[in-house]
Short mmCIF file of C-alpha atoms in Angstrom, two decimals:
data_model
loop_
_atom_site.label_atom_id
_atom_site.label_comp_id
_atom_site.label_asym_id
_atom_site.label_seq_id
_atom_site.Cartn_x
_atom_site.Cartn_y
_atom_site.Cartn_z
CA MET A 1 4.46 33.82 -9.01
CA ILE A 2 7.12 34.49 -11.63
CA ARG A 3 9.41 31.60 -12.50
CA ILE A 4 13.04 32.48 -13.29
CA GLN A 5 15.12 29.82 -15.04
CA GLN A 6 18.87 29.62 -15.70
CA LEU A 7 19.84 31.76 -12.72
CA LYS A 8 23.59 31.15 -12.43
CA LEU A 9 25.77 31.95 -9.40
CA PRO A 10 29.26 30.98 -8.18
CA ILE A 11 29.39 27.87 -6.00
CA SER A 12 30.52 30.02 -3.05
CA HIS A 13 27.52 32.36 -3.21
CA THR A 14 25.48 33.39 -0.19
CA GLU A 15 21.71 33.48 0.25
CA GLU A 16 21.83 37.27 0.04
CA GLN A 17 23.67 37.07 -3.30
CA LEU A 18 20.95 34.77 -4.63
CA LYS A 19 18.29 37.30 -3.62
CA GLN A 20 20.25 40.15 -5.23
CA LYS A 21 20.58 38.10 -8.43
CA ILE A 22 16.81 37.58 -8.47
CA ALA A 23 16.25 41.30 -7.99
CA LYS A 24 18.71 42.18 -10.76
CA THR A 25 17.03 39.74 -13.17
CA LEU A 26 13.64 41.31 -12.41
CA LYS A 27 15.15 44.82 -12.51
CA MET A 28 13.73 45.73 -9.15
CA SER A 29 14.81 46.32 -5.57
CA ALA A 30 15.41 43.26 -3.40
CA ALA A 31 13.10 44.89 -0.84
CA ASP A 32 10.18 44.51 -3.29
CA ILE A 33 10.56 40.72 -3.43
CA GLN A 34 7.80 39.35 -1.24
CA GLU A 35 9.07 35.77 -1.13
CA TYR A 36 10.84 33.21 -3.31
CA PHE A 37 11.18 29.44 -3.44
CA ILE A 38 13.94 27.39 -5.00
CA LYS A 39 12.36 24.95 -7.48
CA LYS A 40 15.55 23.40 -8.83
CA GLN A 41 19.26 23.53 -8.07
CA SER A 42 21.88 21.90 -10.27
CA ILE A 43 25.63 22.13 -10.84
CA ASP A 44 27.02 23.35 -14.17
CA ALA A 45 30.52 21.88 -14.47
CA ARG A 46 30.96 22.07 -18.23
CA LYS A 47 33.75 24.61 -17.72
CA LYS A 48 35.94 23.31 -14.91
CA GLN A 49 37.34 26.81 -14.24
CA GLU A 50 33.84 28.27 -13.82
CA VAL A 51 31.79 25.67 -11.97
CA SER A 52 28.53 27.22 -10.81
CA TYR A 53 25.12 26.55 -9.33
CA VAL A 54 22.15 27.01 -11.64
CA TYR A 55 18.74 27.74 -10.16
CA THR A 56 15.11 27.82 -11.11
CA VAL A 57 13.21 29.97 -8.59
CA ASP A 58 9.61 31.06 -8.15
CA VAL A 59 9.27 34.67 -6.99
CA SER A 60 6.30 36.57 -5.61
CA VAL A 61 6.30 40.27 -6.53
CA PRO A 62 3.64 42.97 -7.10
CA ASN A 63 2.05 43.25 -10.58
CA GLU A 64 3.54 40.04 -11.96
CA GLN A 65 1.81 40.05 -15.37
CA LYS A 66 2.70 43.68 -15.97
CA LEU A 67 6.32 43.03 -15.00
CA LEU A 68 6.61 40.05 -17.36
CA LYS A 69 5.39 42.11 -20.33
CA LYS A 70 7.83 44.87 -19.50
CA LEU A 71 10.92 42.62 -19.15
CA LYS A 72 10.41 40.37 -22.21
CA ASN A 73 12.92 37.76 -20.95
CA ASN A 74 12.76 34.21 -22.30
CA HIS A 75 13.87 32.88 -18.93
CA LEU A 76 10.83 34.37 -17.18
CA SER A 77 7.29 32.97 -17.08
CA ILE A 78 4.30 32.60 -14.80
CA ALA A 79 4.93 29.62 -12.51
CA THR A 80 2.63 26.71 -13.19
CA ASP A 81 2.65 23.49 -11.20
CA VAL A 82 0.32 20.53 -11.45
CA ALA A 83 -1.28 19.86 -8.08
CA TYR A 84 -1.70 16.17 -7.25
CA VAL A 85 -5.36 15.15 -6.85
CA PHE A 86 -6.47 11.80 -5.46
CA PRO A 87 -9.58 10.54 -7.32
CA GLU A 88 -13.11 10.47 -5.98
CA ASN A 89 -14.25 7.17 -4.46
CA GLY A 90 -15.89 4.63 -6.74
CA THR A 91 -19.26 2.96 -6.29
CA ARG A 92 -18.49 -0.77 -6.09
CA VAL A 93 -18.69 -2.38 -2.66
CA LEU A 94 -15.37 -3.56 -1.21
CA LYS A 95 -16.38 -6.31 1.21
CA HIS A 96 -12.89 -6.77 2.59
CA ARG A 97 -9.89 -4.54 3.06
CA PRO A 98 -7.33 -4.28 0.24
CA VAL A 99 -4.18 -6.33 0.81
CA ILE A 100 -0.72 -5.20 -0.28
CA ILE A 101 2.09 -7.73 -0.59
CA GLY A 102 5.41 -5.99 0.08
CA SER A 103 6.39 -2.79 1.89
CA GLY A 104 8.99 -1.43 -0.51
CA PRO A 105 8.39 1.97 -2.17
CA ALA A 106 5.54 0.66 -4.33
CA GLY A 107 3.68 -1.06 -1.50
CA LEU A 108 4.48 1.72 0.96
CA PHE A 109 3.05 4.54 -1.15
CA CYS A 110 0.09 2.48 -2.30
CA GLY A 111 -0.66 1.72 1.34
CA TYR A 112 -0.04 5.30 2.44
CA LEU A 113 -2.60 6.79 0.03
CA LEU A 114 -5.18 4.06 0.62
CA ALA A 115 -4.86 4.48 4.38
CA GLN A 116 -5.03 8.27 4.12
CA HIS A 117 -8.33 7.98 2.28
CA GLY A 118 -9.98 5.49 4.60
CA TYR A 119 -9.34 2.10 2.95
CA ARG A 120 -7.41 0.64 5.94
CA PRO A 121 -5.10 -1.63 3.88
CA ILE A 122 -3.36 -4.70 5.25
CA ILE A 123 0.33 -4.67 4.33
CA ILE A 124 2.03 -8.07 4.28
CA GLU A 125 5.82 -8.06 4.64
CA ARG A 126 7.88 -11.25 4.69
CA GLY A 127 10.78 -9.45 6.39
CA ARG A 128 10.99 -7.50 9.62
CA CYS A 129 10.35 -3.88 10.53
CA VAL A 130 13.11 -1.53 9.47
CA GLU A 131 14.50 -1.07 12.99
CA GLN A 132 15.06 -4.82 13.46
CA ARG A 133 16.01 -5.28 9.84
CA GLN A 134 18.89 -2.82 10.22
CA LYS A 135 20.26 -4.90 13.11
CA ASP A 136 19.90 -8.12 11.10
CA VAL A 137 21.73 -6.69 8.10
CA GLU A 138 24.56 -5.27 10.22
CA ALA A 139 24.91 -8.67 11.91
CA PHE A 140 25.10 -10.40 8.51
CA TRP A 141 27.85 -8.07 7.34
CA LYS A 142 29.84 -8.83 10.51
CA THR A 143 29.26 -12.60 10.79
CA ASN A 144 28.45 -13.63 7.20
CA VAL A 145 25.49 -15.63 8.58
CA LEU A 146 22.49 -14.91 6.35
CA ASP A 147 18.92 -14.51 7.59
CA ILE A 148 16.82 -15.40 4.54
CA HIS A 149 13.81 -13.51 5.93
CA SER A 150 15.53 -10.24 6.89
CA ASN A 151 18.35 -8.95 4.70
CA VAL A 152 19.24 -6.30 2.10
CA GLN A 153 16.48 -7.56 -0.21
CA PHE A 154 13.68 -8.44 2.23
CA GLY A 155 12.15 -6.29 4.94
CA GLU A 156 10.36 -3.01 5.49
CA GLY A 157 11.33 -0.39 2.93
CA GLY A 158 12.38 -2.92 0.28
CA ALA A 159 15.75 -3.31 -1.40
CA GLY A 160 16.05 0.46 -1.88
CA THR A 161 16.38 0.98 1.88
CA PHE A 162 20.01 -0.18 1.72
CA SER A 163 21.02 1.90 -1.29
CA ASP A 164 21.93 5.50 -2.02
CA GLY A 165 18.29 6.51 -1.65
CA LYS A 166 18.17 8.22 -5.05
CA LEU A 167 14.96 10.14 -5.64
CA ASN A 168 15.30 11.13 -9.29
CA THR A 169 13.40 9.45 -12.11
CA LEU A 170 13.04 9.64 -15.87
CA VAL A 171 9.31 8.87 -15.67
CA LYS A 172 7.21 11.59 -17.32
CA ASP A 173 4.93 12.99 -14.65
CA VAL A 174 1.87 14.99 -15.70
CA LYS A 175 -0.20 14.25 -12.58
CA GLY A 176 2.05 15.74 -9.90
CA ARG A 177 2.92 12.36 -8.38
CA ASN A 178 6.65 13.06 -8.32
CA LYS A 179 6.26 16.16 -6.19
CA LYS A 180 3.73 14.39 -3.98
CA VAL A 181 6.23 11.61 -3.21
CA LEU A 182 8.89 14.16 -2.27
CA ASP A 183 6.41 16.14 -0.16
CA ILE A 184 5.44 12.99 1.75
CA PHE A 185 9.09 12.11 2.34
CA ILE A 186 9.77 15.64 3.62
CA PHE A 187 6.72 15.57 5.89
CA HIS A 188 8.08 12.38 7.47
CA GLY A 189 11.59 13.64 8.10
CA ALA A 190 13.53 13.92 4.84
CA PRO A 191 15.48 17.18 4.30
CA GLU A 192 13.58 19.89 2.40
CA LYS A 193 16.38 20.22 -0.14
CA ILE A 194 15.22 17.05 -1.89
CA SER A 195 12.35 19.14 -3.28
CA TYR A 196 14.72 21.15 -5.49
CA MET A 197 17.95 19.18 -5.91
CA ASN A 198 18.53 18.18 -9.52
CA LYS A 199 19.48 14.66 -8.44
CA PRO A 200 17.97 14.34 -4.97
CA HIS A 201 19.05 11.59 -2.63
CA ILE A 202 18.10 10.77 0.91
CA GLY A 203 20.72 8.26 2.10
CA THR A 204 20.02 4.92 3.70
CA ASP A 205 20.35 6.31 7.25
CA ILE A 206 17.61 8.93 6.79
CA LEU A 207 15.45 6.72 4.57
CA MET A 208 15.07 4.13 7.34
CA LYS A 209 13.70 6.78 9.73
CA VAL A 210 11.31 8.12 7.08
CA VAL A 211 9.98 4.64 6.27
CA ALA A 212 9.31 3.94 9.95
CA ASP A 213 7.51 7.27 10.38
CA MET A 214 5.32 6.58 7.34
CA ARG A 215 4.43 3.18 8.75
CA ASN A 216 3.35 4.75 12.03
CA GLN A 217 1.14 7.21 10.14
CA ILE A 218 -0.45 4.42 8.10
CA LYS A 219 -1.33 2.63 11.36
CA VAL A 220 -2.84 5.82 12.81
CA TRP A 221 -5.10 5.97 9.75
CA GLY A 222 -6.27 2.38 10.32
CA GLY A 223 -3.84 0.46 8.16
CA GLU A 224 -2.31 -2.76 9.45
CA TYR A 225 1.14 -4.32 9.07
CA LEU A 226 1.89 -8.04 9.30
CA PHE A 227 5.66 -8.48 9.48
CA GLU A 228 7.47 -11.81 9.13
CA THR A 229 4.46 -12.97 7.14
CA CYS A 230 4.76 -14.49 3.67
CA MET A 231 2.02 -15.02 1.09
CA LYS A 232 2.16 -18.73 0.24
CA ASP A 233 -0.90 -19.14 -1.99
CA ILE A 234 -3.82 -17.33 -3.55
CA VAL A 235 -7.51 -18.21 -3.30
CA ARG A 236 -9.66 -17.66 -6.37
CA ARG A 237 -13.16 -18.23 -7.58
CA ASP A 238 -13.08 -18.83 -11.32
CA ASN A 239 -11.07 -15.85 -12.60
CA GLU A 240 -11.34 -13.61 -9.54
CA ILE A 241 -9.18 -13.32 -6.45
CA THR A 242 -11.03 -13.96 -3.18
CA GLY A 243 -8.17 -14.16 -0.72
CA ILE A 244 -4.65 -15.29 0.10
CA ILE A 245 -3.01 -17.90 2.31
CA CYS A 246 -0.21 -16.54 4.49
CA ARG A 247 2.35 -18.12 6.78
CA ASN A 248 3.76 -16.55 9.91
CA GLU A 249 7.51 -17.14 9.61
CA LYS A 250 8.00 -17.08 13.40
CA ASP A 251 5.66 -19.94 14.32
CA GLY A 252 5.01 -21.51 10.91
CA LYS A 253 1.22 -21.20 11.24
CA GLU A 254 -0.83 -20.57 8.10
CA PHE A 255 -3.99 -18.47 7.90
CA GLN A 256 -6.30 -16.98 5.28
CA ILE A 257 -7.03 -13.33 4.57
CA PRO A 258 -10.08 -12.60 2.36
CA THR A 259 -9.79 -9.78 -0.16
CA GLU A 260 -11.08 -8.70 -3.55
CA ALA A 261 -8.18 -6.30 -4.15
CA LEU A 262 -4.65 -7.74 -3.99
CA VAL A 263 -1.65 -5.52 -4.79
CA LEU A 264 1.47 -7.46 -5.80
CA ALA A 265 4.31 -5.11 -4.81
CA ILE A 266 6.60 -8.09 -4.20
CA GLY A 267 9.95 -6.64 -5.31
CA HIS A 268 12.44 -8.12 -7.76
CA SER A 269 13.81 -10.84 -5.44
CA ALA A 270 10.68 -12.70 -4.29
CA ARG A 271 11.55 -15.72 -6.39
CA ASP A 272 9.45 -18.21 -4.42
CA THR A 273 6.44 -15.92 -4.88
CA PHE A 274 7.05 -15.79 -8.63
CA GLU A 275 7.11 -19.60 -8.65
CA MET A 276 3.85 -19.84 -6.71
CA LEU A 277 2.10 -17.34 -8.99
CA LEU A 278 3.24 -19.23 -12.07
CA GLU A 279 1.91 -22.49 -10.61
CA ARG A 280 -1.42 -20.75 -10.01
CA LYS A 281 -1.61 -19.71 -13.68
CA VAL A 282 -1.06 -15.99 -13.11
CA PRO A 283 0.33 -14.83 -16.48
CA MET A 284 4.03 -13.93 -16.38
CA GLU A 285 6.81 -13.45 -18.90
CA ALA A 286 10.59 -13.25 -18.90
CA LYS A 287 12.08 -9.83 -19.58
CA SER A 288 15.48 -8.41 -20.36
CA PHE A 289 17.60 -6.90 -17.60
CA ALA A 290 21.34 -6.43 -16.99
CA VAL A 291 24.14 -8.05 -15.01
CA GLY A 292 27.67 -7.05 -14.12
CA MET A 293 29.77 -5.96 -11.16
CA ARG A 294 30.22 -3.12 -8.70
CA VAL A 295 33.21 -0.98 -9.62
CA GLU A 296 35.03 1.15 -7.03
CA HIS A 297 37.19 4.21 -7.65
CA PRO A 298 38.56 6.76 -5.20
CA GLN A 299 35.84 9.38 -4.72
CA GLU A 300 38.49 12.12 -4.94
CA MET A 301 39.33 10.95 -8.47
CA ILE A 302 35.70 11.08 -9.58
CA SER A 303 35.04 14.47 -7.99
CA LYS A 304 38.20 16.04 -9.45
CA ASN A 305 37.30 14.71 -12.88
CA GLN A 306 33.75 16.07 -12.69
CA TYR A 307 34.39 19.40 -10.93
CA GLY A 308 38.08 20.21 -11.30
CA GLU A 309 39.55 22.35 -8.53
CA ALA A 310 36.04 23.19 -7.29
CA ALA A 311 35.64 19.61 -6.04
CA ASP A 312 36.69 20.52 -2.50
CA MET A 313 33.78 22.99 -2.26
CA LEU A 314 31.06 20.69 -3.58
CA PRO A 315 29.32 17.48 -2.50
CA ALA A 316 30.78 14.17 -3.67
CA ALA A 317 30.34 13.97 -7.44
CA SER A 318 28.28 11.36 -9.23
CA TYR A 319 28.42 10.15 -12.82
CA LYS A 320 26.35 8.37 -15.40
CA VAL A 321 27.96 6.54 -18.31
CA THR A 322 26.53 4.49 -21.17
CA ALA A 323 27.90 2.70 -24.23
CA ASN A 324 26.35 0.82 -27.13
CA LEU A 325 28.69 -1.83 -28.48
CA GLU A 326 29.02 -3.25 -31.98
CA ASN A 327 27.83 -6.65 -30.71
CA GLY A 328 24.47 -5.08 -29.84
CA ARG A 329 25.02 -5.08 -26.09
CA GLY A 330 24.45 -2.03 -23.96
CA VAL A 331 26.84 -1.31 -21.10
CA TYR A 332 25.97 1.32 -18.53
CA SER A 333 26.32 2.50 -14.95
CA PHE A 334 23.50 1.85 -12.52
CA CYS A 335 22.78 3.01 -8.96
CA MET A 336 25.95 5.09 -8.66
CA CYS A 337 26.86 5.70 -5.00
CA PRO A 338 29.10 8.72 -4.34
CA GLY A 339 31.11 8.35 -1.15
CA GLY A 340 29.46 4.97 -0.69
CA TYR A 341 30.00 1.33 0.07
CA VAL A 342 29.64 -1.95 -1.79
CA VAL A 343 27.39 -4.28 0.22
CA ASN A 344 26.71 -7.98 0.32
CA ALA A 345 23.05 -8.05 -0.76
CA SER A 346 22.41 -11.81 -0.77
CA SER A 347 19.03 -13.27 0.07
CA GLU A 348 19.37 -17.00 -0.69
CA GLU A 349 21.62 -19.59 0.92
CA GLY A 350 24.52 -20.62 -1.31
CA ARG A 351 24.08 -17.63 -3.62
CA LEU A 352 25.74 -14.22 -3.51
CA ALA A 353 24.74 -10.81 -4.90
CA VAL A 354 26.12 -7.31 -4.31
CA ASN A 355 24.67 -3.81 -4.31
CA GLY A 356 25.81 -0.27 -3.50
CA MET A 357 24.85 1.99 -0.59
CA SER A 358 25.51 5.55 0.58
CA TYR A 359 24.68 7.35 3.79
CA SER A 360 23.18 10.83 3.59
CA GLY A 361 26.59 12.49 4.05
CA ARG A 362 28.13 10.55 1.16
CA ASN A 363 31.45 10.83 2.95
CA GLY A 364 32.97 7.42 2.27
CA LYS A 365 36.41 7.27 0.64
CA ASN A 366 35.27 5.52 -2.54
CA ALA A 367 32.71 5.96 -5.29
CA ASN A 368 31.03 2.84 -6.57
CA SER A 369 28.57 2.00 -9.30
CA ALA A 370 27.18 -1.09 -10.93
CA ILE A 371 28.68 -1.40 -14.41
CA ILE A 372 26.28 -3.74 -16.13
CA VAL A 373 25.71 -5.42 -19.49
CA THR A 374 22.28 -6.01 -20.99
CA VAL A 375 21.03 -9.60 -21.18
CA THR A 376 17.96 -10.98 -22.94
CA PRO A 377 15.98 -14.25 -22.98
CA GLU A 378 18.43 -15.41 -25.67
CA ASP A 379 21.11 -15.39 -22.96
CA PHE A 380 18.84 -17.31 -20.58
CA GLY A 381 18.58 -20.23 -23.01
CA SER A 382 14.79 -20.25 -22.72
CA ARG A 383 11.75 -17.99 -22.94
CA GLU A 384 10.03 -19.66 -20.02
CA PRO A 385 8.66 -17.02 -17.60
CA LEU A 386 11.23 -17.72 -14.90
CA SER A 387 14.24 -18.36 -17.14
CA GLY A 388 15.72 -15.00 -16.14
CA VAL A 389 15.43 -15.98 -12.47
CA GLU A 390 17.37 -19.17 -13.13
CA PHE A 391 19.98 -17.17 -15.05
CA GLN A 392 20.42 -14.95 -11.99
CA ARG A 393 20.62 -17.90 -9.64
CA LYS A 394 23.37 -19.60 -11.63
CA LEU A 395 25.47 -16.44 -11.61
CA GLU A 396 24.91 -15.92 -7.89
CA GLN A 397 25.78 -19.53 -7.09
CA LYS A 398 28.99 -19.23 -9.06
CA ALA A 399 29.85 -15.93 -7.33
CA TYR A 400 29.28 -17.63 -3.96
CA GLU A 401 31.62 -20.45 -4.95
CA LEU A 402 34.29 -18.05 -6.27
CA GLY A 403 34.48 -16.35 -2.88
CA ASN A 404 33.64 -19.40 -0.77
CA GLY A 405 30.69 -17.46 0.63
CA LYS A 406 32.48 -14.11 0.73
CA VAL A 407 32.15 -11.34 -1.85
CA PRO A 408 34.69 -12.13 -4.61
CA GLN A 409 36.78 -9.17 -5.82
CA GLN A 410 39.28 -8.60 -8.60
CA LEU A 411 41.21 -5.61 -9.94
CA PHE A 412 40.12 -4.49 -13.39
CA GLY A 413 43.58 -4.91 -14.92
CA ASP A 414 43.71 -8.52 -13.75
CA PHE A 415 40.10 -9.11 -14.87
CA GLU A 416 40.97 -7.89 -18.36
CA GLN A 417 44.04 -10.14 -18.52
CA ARG A 418 42.08 -13.06 -17.03
CA LYS A 419 44.45 -13.53 -14.11
CA ASP A 420 43.91 -13.66 -10.35
CA SER A 421 44.36 -10.64 -8.08
CA THR A 422 46.33 -11.00 -4.86
CA THR A 423 46.46 -7.45 -3.46
CA TYR A 424 44.84 -4.02 -3.87
CA GLY A 425 46.52 -1.19 -5.73
CA ALA A 426 46.66 2.48 -4.70
CA PHE A 427 43.42 2.26 -2.70
CA GLU A 428 41.42 -0.37 -0.83
CA THR A 429 37.81 -1.46 -0.93
CA GLU A 430 34.97 0.06 1.08
CA LEU A 431 32.72 -2.99 1.41
CA LYS A 432 30.13 -4.02 3.99
CA GLY A 433 30.53 -7.76 4.50
CA ALA A 434 33.18 -10.44 4.22
CA HIS A 435 35.23 -10.32 1.02
CA THR A 436 38.14 -12.03 -0.67
CA PHE A 437 39.87 -12.11 -4.05
CA GLY A 438 38.23 -14.37 -6.64
CA ALA A 439 38.40 -15.11 -10.35
CA LEU A 440 35.51 -12.90 -11.50
CA HIS A 441 36.72 -13.23 -15.10
CA THR A 442 35.29 -16.77 -15.05
CA LEU A 443 31.84 -15.65 -13.90
CA PHE A 444 30.19 -14.65 -17.19
CA SER A 445 30.19 -15.82 -20.77
CA GLU A 446 33.12 -14.55 -22.84
CA GLU A 447 30.84 -12.16 -24.74
CA ILE A 448 29.51 -10.54 -21.56
CA THR A 449 33.02 -10.40 -20.08
CA GLU A 450 34.47 -8.72 -23.16
CA SER A 451 31.49 -6.34 -23.34
CA PHE A 452 32.22 -5.26 -19.77
CA VAL A 453 35.88 -4.63 -20.64
CA GLN A 454 34.98 -2.61 -23.76
CA GLY A 455 32.52 -0.54 -21.75
CA MET A 456 35.13 0.29 -19.12
CA HIS A 457 37.53 1.52 -21.79
CA GLN A 458 34.85 3.60 -23.49
CA PHE A 459 33.90 5.21 -20.19
CA ALA A 460 37.55 6.23 -19.68
CA LYS A 461 37.15 8.58 -22.66
CA ARG A 462 34.64 10.55 -20.56
CA ILE A 463 36.05 10.04 -17.06
CA GLN A 464 39.84 9.96 -16.98
CA GLU A 465 41.31 6.73 -15.55
CA PHE A 466 37.91 5.09 -15.22
CA ASP A 467 39.59 1.96 -16.59
CA ARG A 468 42.56 2.21 -14.21
CA LYS A 469 44.11 -1.18 -13.57
CA ASP A 470 43.48 -1.05 -9.81
CA ALA A 471 39.75 -0.25 -10.05
CA ILE A 472 38.12 -2.76 -7.71
CA LEU A 473 35.42 -5.10 -9.06
CA SER A 474 32.97 -6.96 -6.81
CA GLY A 475 30.47 -9.53 -8.04
CA VAL A 476 27.88 -10.29 -8.86
CA GLU A 477 25.49 -7.42 -9.54
CA SER A 478 22.44 -9.41 -10.63
CA ARG A 479 19.44 -7.68 -9.01
CA THR A 480 19.42 -4.56 -11.20
CA SER A 481 15.77 -5.00 -12.11
CA SER A 482 13.16 -7.71 -12.18
CA PRO A 483 13.75 -10.57 -14.65
CA VAL A 484 9.98 -11.02 -14.78
CA ARG A 485 6.99 -9.00 -15.92
CA ILE A 486 3.46 -9.70 -14.68
CA PRO A 487 1.23 -8.29 -17.43
CA ARG A 488 -1.57 -5.88 -16.54
CA ASP A 489 -4.22 -4.07 -18.57
CA GLU A 490 -4.97 -0.37 -18.95
CA ASN A 491 -6.65 -0.45 -15.53
CA PHE A 492 -3.47 -1.90 -13.94
CA GLU A 493 -5.17 -5.25 -13.38
CA SER A 494 -3.89 -8.73 -14.15
CA SER A 495 -6.03 -11.10 -16.19
CA LEU A 496 -6.79 -12.63 -12.77
CA LYS A 497 -9.35 -10.05 -11.69
CA GLY A 498 -8.66 -8.17 -8.50
CA VAL A 499 -4.88 -8.65 -8.74
CA TYR A 500 -2.80 -5.51 -9.34
CA PRO A 501 0.85 -6.16 -10.33
CA CYS A 502 2.82 -3.19 -9.06
CA GLY A 503 6.30 -1.69 -8.88
CA GLU A 504 9.71 -3.01 -9.75
CA GLY A 505 9.09 -6.67 -9.04
CA ALA A 506 6.19 -6.79 -11.48
CA GLY A 507 8.33 -5.10 -14.15
CA TYR A 508 6.84 -1.57 -14.03
CA ALA A 509 9.46 0.50 -12.22
CA GLY A 510 13.19 0.93 -11.80
CA GLY A 511 14.04 2.77 -8.60
CA ILE A 512 12.51 4.31 -5.49
CA MET A 513 10.64 7.14 -7.22
CA SER A 514 9.21 5.21 -10.15
CA ALA A 515 8.14 2.39 -7.82
CA ALA A 516 6.50 4.84 -5.40
CA MET A 517 4.66 6.54 -8.27
CA ASP A 518 3.49 3.17 -9.59
CA GLY A 519 2.15 2.33 -6.15
CA MET A 520 0.23 5.60 -6.20
CA LYS A 521 -1.34 4.64 -9.54
CA ILE A 522 -2.62 1.38 -8.08
CA ALA A 523 -4.06 3.16 -5.03
CA GLU A 524 -5.82 5.61 -7.34
CA GLU A 525 -7.29 2.80 -9.42
CA ILE A 526 -8.62 0.96 -6.36
CA ALA A 527 -10.17 4.20 -5.09
CA ARG A 528 -11.77 4.96 -8.47
CA ARG A 529 -13.35 1.54 -8.46
CA TYR A 530 -14.43 0.96 -4.85
CA LYS A 531 -16.20 2.66 -2.01
CA VAL A 532 -14.35 2.97 1.27
CA PRO A 533 -14.95 -0.34 3.13
CA GLU A 534 -17.03 -0.25 6.27
CA ALA A 535 -15.13 -0.39 9.55
#
């Protein structure tokens, strides 16, 4: 097939106009085009008066090589895609089934590939299945009564289930894993457009259905799920894992599962698991991350700024902003949710954290994003492995106290002037959960607070009125990434043999796609090493 890049059309174009544009580029009749596939679609809004869609398409036509030589167009080439290939099985005997701790994107895709290729993994999830989890989370937002086992952080699908469902990543992919993840999502119910959107997203409503369908397929292939089950200890012989001790959270009973291959896809909020692993001498280290607040603006404002008058004809606009300050701090947006909601994402009693979420339609009134400031072990006051966890906990406890258990909010103008807010400005919050006004300007150190303020003003140079006085802040955004890294070698294995740290919680991913791809890497490594276990 011939690949055409930089194919530009008006945002109001029809499918027939796209086909005619392809034919014109190839200097041939549209009737001679056998078939074409959209590989990428993006929006070019650099000129607000001429906003357009830009496509990369693969086209099947007769005599492709001959046509390429004749046209001599730098935007034309032979289409080449890397096909994902799962490795051949290894030769070592796997006496027991592999065990995966956590069913977020990393654990889910690791389990999916292992199950598909006959390894019948056991997936341990401390939370509940996604159908029940959704009910638990909705109940929490209505009653403000937290279930520590089933919430925005814990449960099937991981923390990303209650997010915007972004499926873009900056990870360099030379193995075809990225496309494989998208193909699997599509096979299980995601819209086909995620295969070519420049910044694909799935939305929390669709993602929940996809996760459930993937689970059902894993079970058909012989995989097993143990929900409401928490790993409480590991069993080792010298420097090798031999099993784990689990507890059923419904009846409190403990039991042992033998395994020689343990995948730690525990997510960034499994703090009790981090503590247990540290006690059992599994090497860990503190790592830098970022903290800040959710910031809400009217979505109409963001879309008009990004797309001009074309905003009414396009999906809700997103943004990405970054700033490097003179004090050495970085300030940047994270997990931007167009047409979304701020959500109470707490998982521990007496502590409060927020996140952002969008449904697939992205049709909420407000845009929100985490605006966060980088923090390092120097800010934690210690380089102990779990010092970052304690730093998070202190912020979350203070946020809980500022709102008396409700999400504390403050307008940016009041935050900057260090005074309390008492009412909203020209727009109101779109927040899932109980909320109240609180003195967020007292939450962080003065340096972090001032860094946040400087970042907001710098971002206003790119997005007009980004620093408007009535922008709504909600705190605290503390779960941006794991504060811990569990080191692994070139074979993805911890120094405790048979243990595979994986995904965001172990410090090797930062979002749904990168976590899913990391889970695939672990599945591949287990397959390269071991034979399929006997039934």
